[in-house]
Amino acid sequence: MRAAVLEARDLTKEYPAGRGRSVRAVRGVSMSVGEGETLGVAGESGCGKSTLARLLVGLEEPTSGSISLLGQPLGGTERLSLARRAQLVFQDPFSSLNPRLTVAAALGEVLALHGLAGGAGAGRVGGAGSARSRWRETITGRRSERRAQVDRLLELVALGARFADRYPHELSGGQAQRVAIARALAVEPKLLVLDEPTSALDVSVRAEIINLLMRLQEELSLSYVFISHDLSIVRHISDRVCVMYLGKVVEQGSWDDVLNAPLHPYTKALADAVPVPDPERAPQRATFARLAPTPPASSEGSEKPANMRTLLEAALAASRRQPLPGALPAAEVAPATVAAEPASGCPYQARCPLAEEICRSALPELAELVAGHLVACHVAARPAGVAQSGEAGLPAIEREPSGRVGRQPRT
Amino acid sequence: MTGAVAGPRARGEALLEMRSVRVGFRERRHEHEIVRGVDLLVRAGEKLGIVGESGSGKTLTVLSVLRLLPGRLQLLSGRVSFAGQDLTQLHEKQLRQVRGAQVAMVYQDPMTSLNPLLRIRSQVVETLRAHGAGRDEAHLRCREVLYQVGLPDPERVERSFPHELSGGMQQRVMIAIALSVSPRLLIADEPTTALDVTVQQQILELVEGLQERTGMAVVWVTHDLGVVARTVDEVAVMYAGRVVELAPTRRLFARPSHPYTAALLGALPSAGAGHRRPLTQIGGTPPDPARLGSGCPFRARCRHAVARCEEDEPGLVDRGESSFAACWRAPEEWAG
């Protein structure tokens, strides 16, 4: 067992939502990341993954729960010393880089602030110096030393010193993201929290950034929390994966267990939704039924063009079938974000094809169904592992490749 | 056509035909090209994918169809015809009858396409009325199209403002508006890029289902090869303002004929790529369209480049099985 770099216990973050109510963006999340390990965090927008990222690096304070970094509790730690342990890399490098600073100035600022090179900022950290005076020190401090350090950082992310005098607008998306990574690495952190670091990038550039991150991890024995909605990338880079839904972790385990043999219906739906770049493996052509809700009453007796009529009739005929996972639930009328948290029971119940009575009343807790594989699902946790076909149809099972739904836990 | 045709859907008539389309801007008699001669053909009922990275000219290519190019950009030369009608010769007023009614477009960000101040109903009805529907007919039809795109409770959606809907629902509304006048061709420009994968799946299935039933043709513009693999019959890969490969989808993924396509496919993390193995990089950056010079625009990043690639830019060459690639070297010669 590798030593834990990050330990989070029962993290909860609430935001006031007016009228005395609150929205729980993160609800009881526990996780740990070992040295040199990558923990992938997957989920849709609104599942709380970015809030989690901010909590982990101390940009937000949890409402309850605790985080420890390198064995030290995060609460009460001074901002700057905390920053030296954990750094955050954002999705869009252009909005996280100051457009008026050259690459060298952006990196040099960090170094000076932490007194890592050029000396000027040392000792004043956290002191009374205004941002402006610190900034002046940044540009007037001992240049040569700091410049050497900047060049070294740029080499580290395979950019080279020739980029030092460029402004962000002179960089491509991939180059800018490299600068953002270099800036995060300037303080020699142990942990990088990467919030969708490749989502804004083109395919060819994405591969470069992923390769860079994997190389840096080995060279510097960094730990990563890799947050992404892109399961193919999470699968590629992560040692362990946790899947979030409405602020809760619904499944957690090794990358292989979670993404190749998911047990939670949500993880399955998510994995199935990822388009596979292989026409031979493209999913079955969907039926219109998947998306057909109850037809509006007013459609009866309308005199519309023939093609529309036939469309409606086809939809009506097909709508006897139950919608499948991922199909539009009525709940989507309110965006499926943390605000849509159901009053009781499993957060996924509205979209879940396997939902039963118990799912509406009791909140499933994360349980270790297989060694090291945690799942929060009443149905998956049942010893038989197979859903009781209580509700009509359960077409989800027909559609799944055999052996994936209700897979028997290995013992 | 007679019974000689094998399949249920024979290759239909040419619907959209683009010939040597060049898009760019003029500056003191000098032409700056961004799209540098694109030929594309979409037949009735067919689905064509246009794939490329940002800056490859894929969006400008489709915007030029309905003369929707922004700012100073214009169609420099070339012919765009739809169902035999030359769109470049039409007056703005005539073109309006083609927009929407014949060719509809759906864009990437539904929030910027919908008017935030108008209820959904007004926006759908507005489109229908503009294409000649009566008031009652338009209202009835509005509810129908919202239902058609799988929105639950269309009556409620109708009364909503855009901000009250989720991204997926907004995109459904956009598709409903696009389809409300039964176009023969739908141009979808990255319609799912801003959406979650589960919502993307719903939108893809929605368009697939509607396409199957109405028989409209679809041009799907995307950077996501996964989306292309499941959505379209034929793929055009664009690089530096040109189509560098055009092939049936299966053939493109099984045996790409252009080094760029091969590199793109290699750069994807896939289940078979090996966990944590380095991904294949293309290296380098796409060329600046302003300084292309002669020769193949991909040569600097191409591992199979030869002397000839420096001098002449290759045109599309037949590589068999209805596939075409703009490369001097056949895939068999690549190894050397």
JSON list of N, CA and C in Angstrom, two decimals, chain A residues 80-140:
[
{"chain": "A", "resi": 80, "resn": "LEU", "atom": "N", "xyz": [-0.40, 29.63, 1.30]},
{"chain": "A", "resi": 80, "resn": "LEU", "atom": "CA", "xyz": [0.79, 29.44, 0.49]},
{"chain": "A", "resi": 80, "resn": "LEU", "atom": "C", "xyz": [1.48, 28.11, 0.74]},
{"chain": "A", "resi": 81, "resn": "SER", "atom": "N", "xyz": [1.50, 27.70, 2.00]},
{"chain": "A", "resi": 81, "resn": "SER", "atom": "CA", "xyz": [2.17, 26.43, 2.25]},
{"chain": "A", "resi": 81, "resn": "SER", "atom": "C", "xyz": [1.31, 25.28, 1.74]},
{"chain": "A", "resi": 82, "resn": "LEU", "atom": "N", "xyz": [0.01, 25.51, 1.73]},
{"chain": "A", "resi": 82, "resn": "LEU", "atom": "CA", "xyz": [-0.89, 24.51, 1.18]},
{"chain": "A", "resi": 82, "resn": "LEU", "atom": "C", "xyz": [-0.68, 24.37, -0.32]},
{"chain": "A", "resi": 83, "resn": "ALA", "atom": "N", "xyz": [-0.51, 25.54, -0.98]},
{"chain": "A", "resi": 83, "resn": "ALA", "atom": "CA", "xyz": [-0.35, 25.54, -2.42]},
{"chain": "A", "resi": 83, "resn": "ALA", "atom": "C", "xyz": [0.88, 24.74, -2.85]},
{"chain": "A", "resi": 84, "resn": "ARG", "atom": "N", "xyz": [1.86, 24.67, -1.95]},
{"chain": "A", "resi": 84, "resn": "ARG", "atom": "CA", "xyz": [3.07, 23.95, -2.33]},
{"chain": "A", "resi": 84, "resn": "ARG", "atom": "C", "xyz": [2.86, 22.45, -2.32]},
{"chain": "A", "resi": 85, "resn": "ARG", "atom": "N", "xyz": [1.77, 22.02, -1.74]},
{"chain": "A", "resi": 85, "resn": "ARG", "atom": "CA", "xyz": [1.51, 20.57, -1.71]},
{"chain": "A", "resi": 85, "resn": "ARG", "atom": "C", "xyz": [0.54, 20.14, -2.80]},
{"chain": "A", "resi": 86, "resn": "ALA", "atom": "N", "xyz": [-0.48, 20.98, -3.06]},
{"chain": "A", "resi": 86, "resn": "ALA", "atom": "CA", "xyz": [-1.50, 20.57, -4.02]},
{"chain": "A", "resi": 86, "resn": "ALA", "atom": "C", "xyz": [-1.79, 21.72, -4.97]},
{"chain": "A", "resi": 87, "resn": "GLN", "atom": "N", "xyz": [-1.81, 21.44, -6.25]},
{"chain": "A", "resi": 87, "resn": "GLN", "atom": "CA", "xyz": [-2.08, 22.46, -7.26]},
{"chain": "A", "resi": 87, "resn": "GLN", "atom": "C", "xyz": [-3.22, 22.02, -8.15]},
{"chain": "A", "resi": 88, "resn": "LEU", "atom": "N", "xyz": [-3.93, 23.01, -8.66]},
{"chain": "A", "resi": 88, "resn": "LEU", "atom": "CA", "xyz": [-5.08, 22.74, -9.52]},
{"chain": "A", "resi": 88, "resn": "LEU", "atom": "C", "xyz": [-4.77, 23.20, -10.95]},
{"chain": "A", "resi": 89, "resn": "VAL", "atom": "N", "xyz": [-5.09, 22.36, -11.92]},
{"chain": "A", "resi": 89, "resn": "VAL", "atom": "CA", "xyz": [-4.97, 22.74, -13.34]},
{"chain": "A", "resi": 89, "resn": "VAL", "atom": "C", "xyz": [-6.38, 22.76, -13.92]},
{"chain": "A", "resi": 90, "resn": "PHE", "atom": "N", "xyz": [-6.71, 23.87, -14.59]},
{"chain": "A", "resi": 90, "resn": "PHE", "atom": "CA", "xyz": [-8.08, 24.05, -15.07]},
{"chain": "A", "resi": 90, "resn": "PHE", "atom": "C", "xyz": [-8.25, 23.60, -16.51]},
{"chain": "A", "resi": 91, "resn": "GLN", "atom": "N", "xyz": [-9.52, 23.57, -16.91]},
{"chain": "A", "resi": 91, "resn": "GLN", "atom": "CA", "xyz": [-9.87, 23.12, -18.24]},
{"chain": "A", "resi": 91, "resn": "GLN", "atom": "C", "xyz": [-9.34, 24.04, -19.34]},
{"chain": "A", "resi": 92, "resn": "ASP", "atom": "N", "xyz": [-9.64, 25.32, -19.20]},
{"chain": "A", "resi": 92, "resn": "ASP", "atom": "CA", "xyz": [-9.31, 26.25, -20.27]},
{"chain": "A", "resi": 92, "resn": "ASP", "atom": "C", "xyz": [-8.06, 27.04, -19.90]},
{"chain": "A", "resi": 93, "resn": "PRO", "atom": "N", "xyz": [-6.92, 26.72, -20.53]},
{"chain": "A", "resi": 93, "resn": "PRO", "atom": "CA", "xyz": [-5.69, 27.40, -20.13]},
{"chain": "A", "resi": 93, "resn": "PRO", "atom": "C", "xyz": [-5.73, 28.89, -20.41]},
{"chain": "A", "resi": 94, "resn": "PHE", "atom": "N", "xyz": [-6.48, 29.29, -21.43]},
{"chain": "A", "resi": 94, "resn": "PHE", "atom": "CA", "xyz": [-6.47, 30.71, -21.77]},
{"chain": "A", "resi": 94, "resn": "PHE", "atom": "C", "xyz": [-7.18, 31.55, -20.71]},
{"chain": "A", "resi": 95, "resn": "SER", "atom": "N", "xyz": [-8.16, 30.98, -20.06]},
{"chain": "A", "resi": 95, "resn": "SER", "atom": "CA", "xyz": [-8.81, 31.78, -19.03]},
{"chain": "A", "resi": 95, "resn": "SER", "atom": "C", "xyz": [-8.08, 31.66, -17.70]},
{"chain": "A", "resi": 96, "resn": "SER", "atom": "N", "xyz": [-7.13, 30.75, -17.57]},
{"chain": "A", "resi": 96, "resn": "SER", "atom": "CA", "xyz": [-6.40, 30.69, -16.31]},
{"chain": "A", "resi": 96, "resn": "SER", "atom": "C", "xyz": [-5.02, 31.34, -16.42]},
{"chain": "A", "resi": 97, "resn": "LEU", "atom": "N", "xyz": [-4.65, 31.79, -17.61]},
{"chain": "A", "resi": 97, "resn": "LEU", "atom": "CA", "xyz": [-3.39, 32.53, -17.77]},
{"chain": "A", "resi": 97, "resn": "LEU", "atom": "C", "xyz": [-3.72, 34.00, -17.97]},
{"chain": "A", "resi": 98, "resn": "ASN", "atom": "N", "xyz": [-2.95, 34.85, -17.34]},
{"chain": "A", "resi": 98, "resn": "ASN", "atom": "CA", "xyz": [-3.15, 36.29, -17.49]},
{"chain": "A", "resi": 98, "resn": "ASN", "atom": "C", "xyz": [-2.69, 36.71, -18.88]},
{"chain": "A", "resi": 99, "resn": "PRO", "atom": "N", "xyz": [-3.61, 37.26, -19.70]},
{"chain": "A", "resi": 99, "resn": "PRO", "atom": "CA", "xyz": [-3.24, 37.58, -21.08]},
{"chain": "A", "resi": 99, "resn": "PRO", "atom": "C", "xyz": [-2.17, 38.65, -21.18]},
{"chain": "A", "resi": 100, "resn": "ARG", "atom": "N", "xyz": [-1.94, 39.39, -20.09]},
{"chain": "A", "resi": 100, "resn": "ARG", "atom": "CA", "xyz": [-0.96, 40.49, -20.17]},
{"chain": "A", "resi": 100, "resn": "ARG", "atom": "C", "xyz": [0.39, 40.09, -19.63]},
{"chain": "A", "resi": 101, "resn": "LEU", "atom": "N", "xyz": [0.54, 38.84, -19.20]},
{"chain": "A", "resi": 101, "resn": "LEU", "atom": "CA", "xyz": [1.84, 38.38, -18.73]},
{"chain": "A", "resi": 101, "resn": "LEU", "atom": "C", "xyz": [2.46, 37.42, -19.73]},
{"chain": "A", "resi": 102, "resn": "THR", "atom": "N", "xyz": [3.75, 37.59, -19.97]},
{"chain": "A", "resi": 102, "resn": "THR", "atom": "CA", "xyz": [4.44, 36.60, -20.80]},
{"chain": "A", "resi": 102, "resn": "THR", "atom": "C", "xyz": [4.55, 35.31, -19.99]},
{"chain": "A", "resi": 103, "resn": "VAL", "atom": "N", "xyz": [4.89, 34.24, -20.69]},
{"chain": "A", "resi": 103, "resn": "VAL", "atom": "CA", "xyz": [5.05, 32.96, -20.04]},
{"chain": "A", "resi": 103, "resn": "VAL", "atom": "C", "xyz": [6.08, 33.07, -18.90]},
{"chain": "A", "resi": 104, "resn": "ALA", "atom": "N", "xyz": [7.19, 33.76, -19.19]},
{"chain": "A", "resi": 104, "resn": "ALA", "atom": "CA", "xyz": [8.23, 33.89, -18.17]},
{"chain": "A", "resi": 104, "resn": "ALA", "atom": "C", "xyz": [7.72, 34.65, -16.95]},
{"chain": "A", "resi": 105, "resn": "ALA", "atom": "N", "xyz": [6.93, 35.69, -17.19]},
{"chain": "A", "resi": 105, "resn": "ALA", "atom": "CA", "xyz": [6.41, 36.47, -16.07]},
{"chain": "A", "resi": 105, "resn": "ALA", "atom": "C", "xyz": [5.41, 35.67, -15.26]},
{"chain": "A", "resi": 106, "resn": "ALA", "atom": "N", "xyz": [4.57, 34.88, -15.98]},
{"chain": "A", "resi": 106, "resn": "ALA", "atom": "CA", "xyz": [3.57, 34.09, -15.28]},
{"chain": "A", "resi": 106, "resn": "ALA", "atom": "C", "xyz": [4.22, 33.05, -14.39]},
{"chain": "A", "resi": 107, "resn": "LEU", "atom": "N", "xyz": [5.26, 32.42, -14.90]},
{"chain": "A", "resi": 107, "resn": "LEU", "atom": "CA", "xyz": [5.94, 31.40, -14.10]},
{"chain": "A", "resi": 107, "resn": "LEU", "atom": "C", "xyz": [6.80, 32.07, -13.03]},
{"chain": "A", "resi": 108, "resn": "GLY", "atom": "N", "xyz": [7.46, 33.19, -13.41]},
{"chain": "A", "resi": 108, "resn": "GLY", "atom": "CA", "xyz": [8.33, 33.88, -12.47]},
{"chain": "A", "resi": 108, "resn": "GLY", "atom": "C", "xyz": [7.56, 34.42, -11.28]},
{"chain": "A", "resi": 109, "resn": "GLU", "atom": "N", "xyz": [6.32, 34.84, -11.53]},
{"chain": "A", "resi": 109, "resn": "GLU", "atom": "CA", "xyz": [5.48, 35.36, -10.46]},
{"chain": "A", "resi": 109, "resn": "GLU", "atom": "C", "xyz": [5.28, 34.31, -9.37]},
{"chain": "A", "resi": 110, "resn": "VAL", "atom": "N", "xyz": [5.00, 33.08, -9.82]},
{"chain": "A", "resi": 110, "resn": "VAL", "atom": "CA", "xyz": [4.80, 32.01, -8.87]},
{"chain": "A", "resi": 110, "resn": "VAL", "atom": "C", "xyz": [6.07, 31.76, -8.07]},
{"chain": "A", "resi": 111, "resn": "LEU", "atom": "N", "xyz": [7.19, 31.72, -8.80]},
{"chain": "A", "resi": 111, "resn": "LEU", "atom": "CA", "xyz": [8.47, 31.43, -8.13]},
{"chain": "A", "resi": 111, "resn": "LEU", "atom": "C", "xyz": [8.79, 32.50, -7.11]},
{"chain": "A", "resi": 112, "resn": "ALA", "atom": "N", "xyz": [8.57, 33.76, -7.47]},
{"chain": "A", "resi": 112, "resn": "ALA", "atom": "CA", "xyz": [8.89, 34.85, -6.57]},
{"chain": "A", "resi": 112, "resn": "ALA", "atom": "C", "xyz": [7.98, 34.83, -5.35]},
{"chain": "A", "resi": 113, "resn": "LEU", "atom": "N", "xyz": [6.71, 34.56, -5.62]},
{"chain": "A", "resi": 113, "resn": "LEU", "atom": "CA", "xyz": [5.72, 34.56, -4.54]},
{"chain": "A", "resi": 113, "resn": "LEU", "atom": "C", "xyz": [6.08, 33.53, -3.49]},
{"chain": "A", "resi": 114, "resn": "HIS", "atom": "N", "xyz": [6.60, 32.42, -3.94]},
{"chain": "A", "resi": 114, "resn": "HIS", "atom": "CA", "xyz": [6.94, 31.35, -3.00]},
{"chain": "A", "resi": 114, "resn": "HIS", "atom": "C", "xyz": [8.40, 31.40, -2.58]},
{"chain": "A", "resi": 115, "resn": "GLY", "atom": "N", "xyz": [9.11, 32.43, -3.07]},
{"chain": "A", "resi": 115, "resn": "GLY", "atom": "CA", "xyz": [10.51, 32.55, -2.71]},
{"chain": "A", "resi": 115, "resn": "GLY", "atom": "C", "xyz": [11.34, 31.39, -3.18]},
{"chain": "A", "resi": 116, "resn": "LEU", "atom": "N", "xyz": [10.98, 30.85, -4.34]},
{"chain": "A", "resi": 116, "resn": "LEU", "atom": "CA", "xyz": [11.68, 29.67, -4.82]},
{"chain": "A", "resi": 116, "resn": "LEU", "atom": "C", "xyz": [12.88, 30.00, -5.68]},
{"chain": "A", "resi": 117, "resn": "ALA", "atom": "N", "xyz": [12.86, 31.19, -6.27]},
{"chain": "A", "resi": 117, "resn": "ALA", "atom": "CA", "xyz": [14.00, 31.59, -7.08]},
{"chain": "A", "resi": 117, "resn": "ALA", "atom": "C", "xyz": [14.00, 33.10, -7.12]},
{"chain": "A", "resi": 118, "resn": "GLY", "atom": "N", "xyz": [15.17, 33.67, -7.19]},
{"chain": "A", "resi": 118, "resn": "GLY", "atom": "CA", "xyz": [15.25, 35.12, -7.26]},
{"chain": "A", "resi": 118, "resn": "GLY", "atom": "C", "xyz": [15.11, 35.78, -5.91]},
{"chain": "A", "resi": 119, "resn": "GLY", "atom": "N", "xyz": [14.71, 35.04, -4.94]},
{"chain": "A", "resi": 119, "resn": "GLY", "atom": "CA", "xyz": [14.74, 35.48, -3.56]},
{"chain": "A", "resi": 119, "resn": "GLY", "atom": "C", "xyz": [13.82, 36.61, -3.17]},
{"chain": "A", "resi": 120, "resn": "ALA", "atom": "N", "xyz": [13.44, 37.46, -4.11]},
{"chain": "A", "resi": 120, "resn": "ALA", "atom": "CA", "xyz": [12.76, 38.69, -3.74]},
{"chain": "A", "resi": 120, "resn": "ALA", "atom": "C", "xyz": [11.51, 38.46, -2.90]},
{"chain": "A", "resi": 121, "resn": "GLY", "atom": "N", "xyz": [10.76, 37.43, -3.23]},
{"chain": "A", "resi": 121, "resn": "GLY", "atom": "CA", "xyz": [9.50, 37.24, -2.55]},
{"chain": "A", "resi": 121, "resn": "GLY", "atom": "C", "xyz": [9.65, 36.54, -1.21]},
{"chain": "A", "resi": 122, "resn": "ALA", "atom": "N", "xyz": [10.81, 35.92, -0.98]},
{"chain": "A", "resi": 122, "resn": "ALA", "atom": "CA", "xyz": [10.96, 35.12, 0.23]},
{"chain": "A", "resi": 122, "resn": "ALA", "atom": "C", "xyz": [10.82, 35.98, 1.46]},
{"chain": "A", "resi": 123, "resn": "GLY", "atom": "N", "xyz": [10.22, 35.44, 2.47]},
{"chain": "A", "resi": 123, "resn": "GLY", "atom": "CA", "xyz": [10.11, 36.18, 3.70]},
{"chain": "A", "resi": 123, "resn": "GLY", "atom": "C", "xyz": [8.93, 37.13, 3.72]},
{"chain": "A", "resi": 124, "resn": "ARG", "atom": "N", "xyz": [8.53, 37.58, 2.57]},
{"chain": "A", "resi": 124, "resn": "ARG", "atom": "CA", "xyz": [7.41, 38.50, 2.54]},
{"chain": "A", "resi": 124, "resn": "ARG", "atom": "C", "xyz": [6.10, 37.76, 2.31]},
{"chain": "A", "resi": 125, "resn": "VAL", "atom": "N", "xyz": [6.25, 36.50, 2.02]},
{"chain": "A", "resi": 125, "resn": "VAL", "atom": "CA", "xyz": [5.06, 35.71, 1.71]},
{"chain": "A", "resi": 125, "resn": "VAL", "atom": "C", "xyz": [4.03, 35.83, 2.82]},
{"chain": "A", "resi": 126, "resn": "GLY", "atom": "N", "xyz": [2.84, 36.13, 2.43]},
{"chain": "A", "resi": 126, "resn": "GLY", "atom": "CA", "xyz": [1.78, 36.25, 3.41]},
{"chain": "A", "resi": 126, "resn": "GLY", "atom": "C", "xyz": [1.85, 37.56, 4.17]},
{"chain": "A", "resi": 127, "resn": "GLY", "atom": "N", "xyz": [2.84, 38.36, 3.88]},
{"chain": "A", "resi": 127, "resn": "GLY", "atom": "CA", "xyz": [3.01, 39.62, 4.58]},
{"chain": "A", "resi": 127, "resn": "GLY", "atom": "C", "xyz": [2.10, 40.70, 4.02]},
{"chain": "A", "resi": 128, "resn": "ALA", "atom": "N", "xyz": [2.44, 41.93, 4.39]},
{"chain": "A", "resi": 128, "resn": "ALA", "atom": "CA", "xyz": [1.54, 43.02, 4.05]},
{"chain": "A", "resi": 128, "resn": "ALA", "atom": "C", "xyz": [1.69, 43.50, 2.61]},
{"chain": "A", "resi": 129, "resn": "GLY", "atom": "N", "xyz": [2.77, 43.09, 1.92]},
{"chain": "A", "resi": 129, "resn": "GLY", "atom": "CA", "xyz": [3.03, 43.61, 0.58]},
{"chain": "A", "resi": 129, "resn": "GLY", "atom": "C", "xyz": [1.83, 43.47, -0.33]},
{"chain": "A", "resi": 130, "resn": "SER", "atom": "N", "xyz": [1.48, 44.54, -1.01]},
{"chain": "A", "resi": 130, "resn": "SER", "atom": "CA", "xyz": [0.32, 44.48, -1.89]},
{"chain": "A", "resi": 130, "resn": "SER", "atom": "C", "xyz": [0.66, 43.64, -3.11]},
{"chain": "A", "resi": 131, "resn": "ALA", "atom": "N", "xyz": [-0.36, 43.26, -3.82]},
{"chain": "A", "resi": 131, "resn": "ALA", "atom": "CA", "xyz": [-0.16, 42.46, -5.01]},
{"chain": "A", "resi": 131, "resn": "ALA", "atom": "C", "xyz": [0.74, 43.21, -5.98]},
{"chain": "A", "resi": 132, "resn": "ARG", "atom": "N", "xyz": [0.55, 44.54, -6.02]},
{"chain": "A", "resi": 132, "resn": "ARG", "atom": "CA", "xyz": [1.32, 45.32, -6.96]},
{"chain": "A", "resi": 132, "resn": "ARG", "atom": "C", "xyz": [2.81, 45.33, -6.60]},
{"chain": "A", "resi": 133, "resn": "SER", "atom": "N", "xyz": [3.10, 45.48, -5.33]},
{"chain": "A", "resi": 133, "resn": "SER", "atom": "CA", "xyz": [4.51, 45.53, -4.97]},
{"chain": "A", "resi": 133, "resn": "SER", "atom": "C", "xyz": [5.16, 44.16, -5.14]},
{"chain": "A", "resi": 134, "resn": "ARG", "atom": "N", "xyz": [4.37, 43.13, -4.86]},
{"chain": "A", "resi": 134, "resn": "ARG", "atom": "CA", "xyz": [4.93, 41.79, -5.08]},
{"chain": "A", "resi": 134, "resn": "ARG", "atom": "C", "xyz": [5.21, 41.58, -6.55]},
{"chain": "A", "resi": 135, "resn": "TRP", "atom": "N", "xyz": [4.29, 42.10, -7.35]},
{"chain": "A", "resi": 135, "resn": "TRP", "atom": "CA", "xyz": [4.43, 41.96, -8.79]},
{"chain": "A", "resi": 135, "resn": "TRP", "atom": "C", "xyz": [5.67, 42.69, -9.28]},
{"chain": "A", "resi": 136, "resn": "ARG", "atom": "N", "xyz": [5.92, 43.89, -8.68]},
{"chain": "A", "resi": 136, "resn": "ARG", "atom": "CA", "xyz": [7.11, 44.63, -9.07]},
{"chain": "A", "resi": 136, "resn": "ARG", "atom": "C", "xyz": [8.37, 43.84, -8.74]},
{"chain": "A", "resi": 137, "resn": "GLU", "atom": "N", "xyz": [8.33, 43.21, -7.57]},
{"chain": "A", "resi": 137, "resn": "GLU", "atom": "CA", "xyz": [9.47, 42.37, -7.21]},
{"chain": "A", "resi": 137, "resn": "GLU", "atom": "C", "xyz": [9.65, 41.26, -8.23]},
{"chain": "A", "resi": 138, "resn": "THR", "atom": "N", "xyz": [8.50, 40.76, -8.71]},
{"chain": "A", "resi": 138, "resn": "THR", "atom": "CA", "xyz": [8.58, 39.68, -9.68]},
{"chain": "A", "resi": 138, "resn": "THR", "atom": "C", "xyz": [9.38, 40.10, -10.89]},
{"chain": "A", "resi": 139, "resn": "ILE", "atom": "N", "xyz": [9.14, 41.31, -11.34]},
{"chain": "A", "resi": 139, "resn": "ILE", "atom": "CA", "xyz": [9.82, 41.69, -12.57]},
{"chain": "A", "resi": 139, "resn": "ILE", "atom": "C", "xyz": [11.20, 42.29, -12.30]},
{"chain": "A", "resi": 140, "resn": "THR", "atom": "N", "xyz": [11.46, 42.71, -11.07]},
{"chain": "A", "resi": 140, "resn": "THR", "atom": "CA", "xyz": [12.77, 43.31, -10.86]},
{"chain": "A", "resi": 140, "resn": "THR", "atom": "C", "xyz": [13.72, 42.43, -10.05]}
]
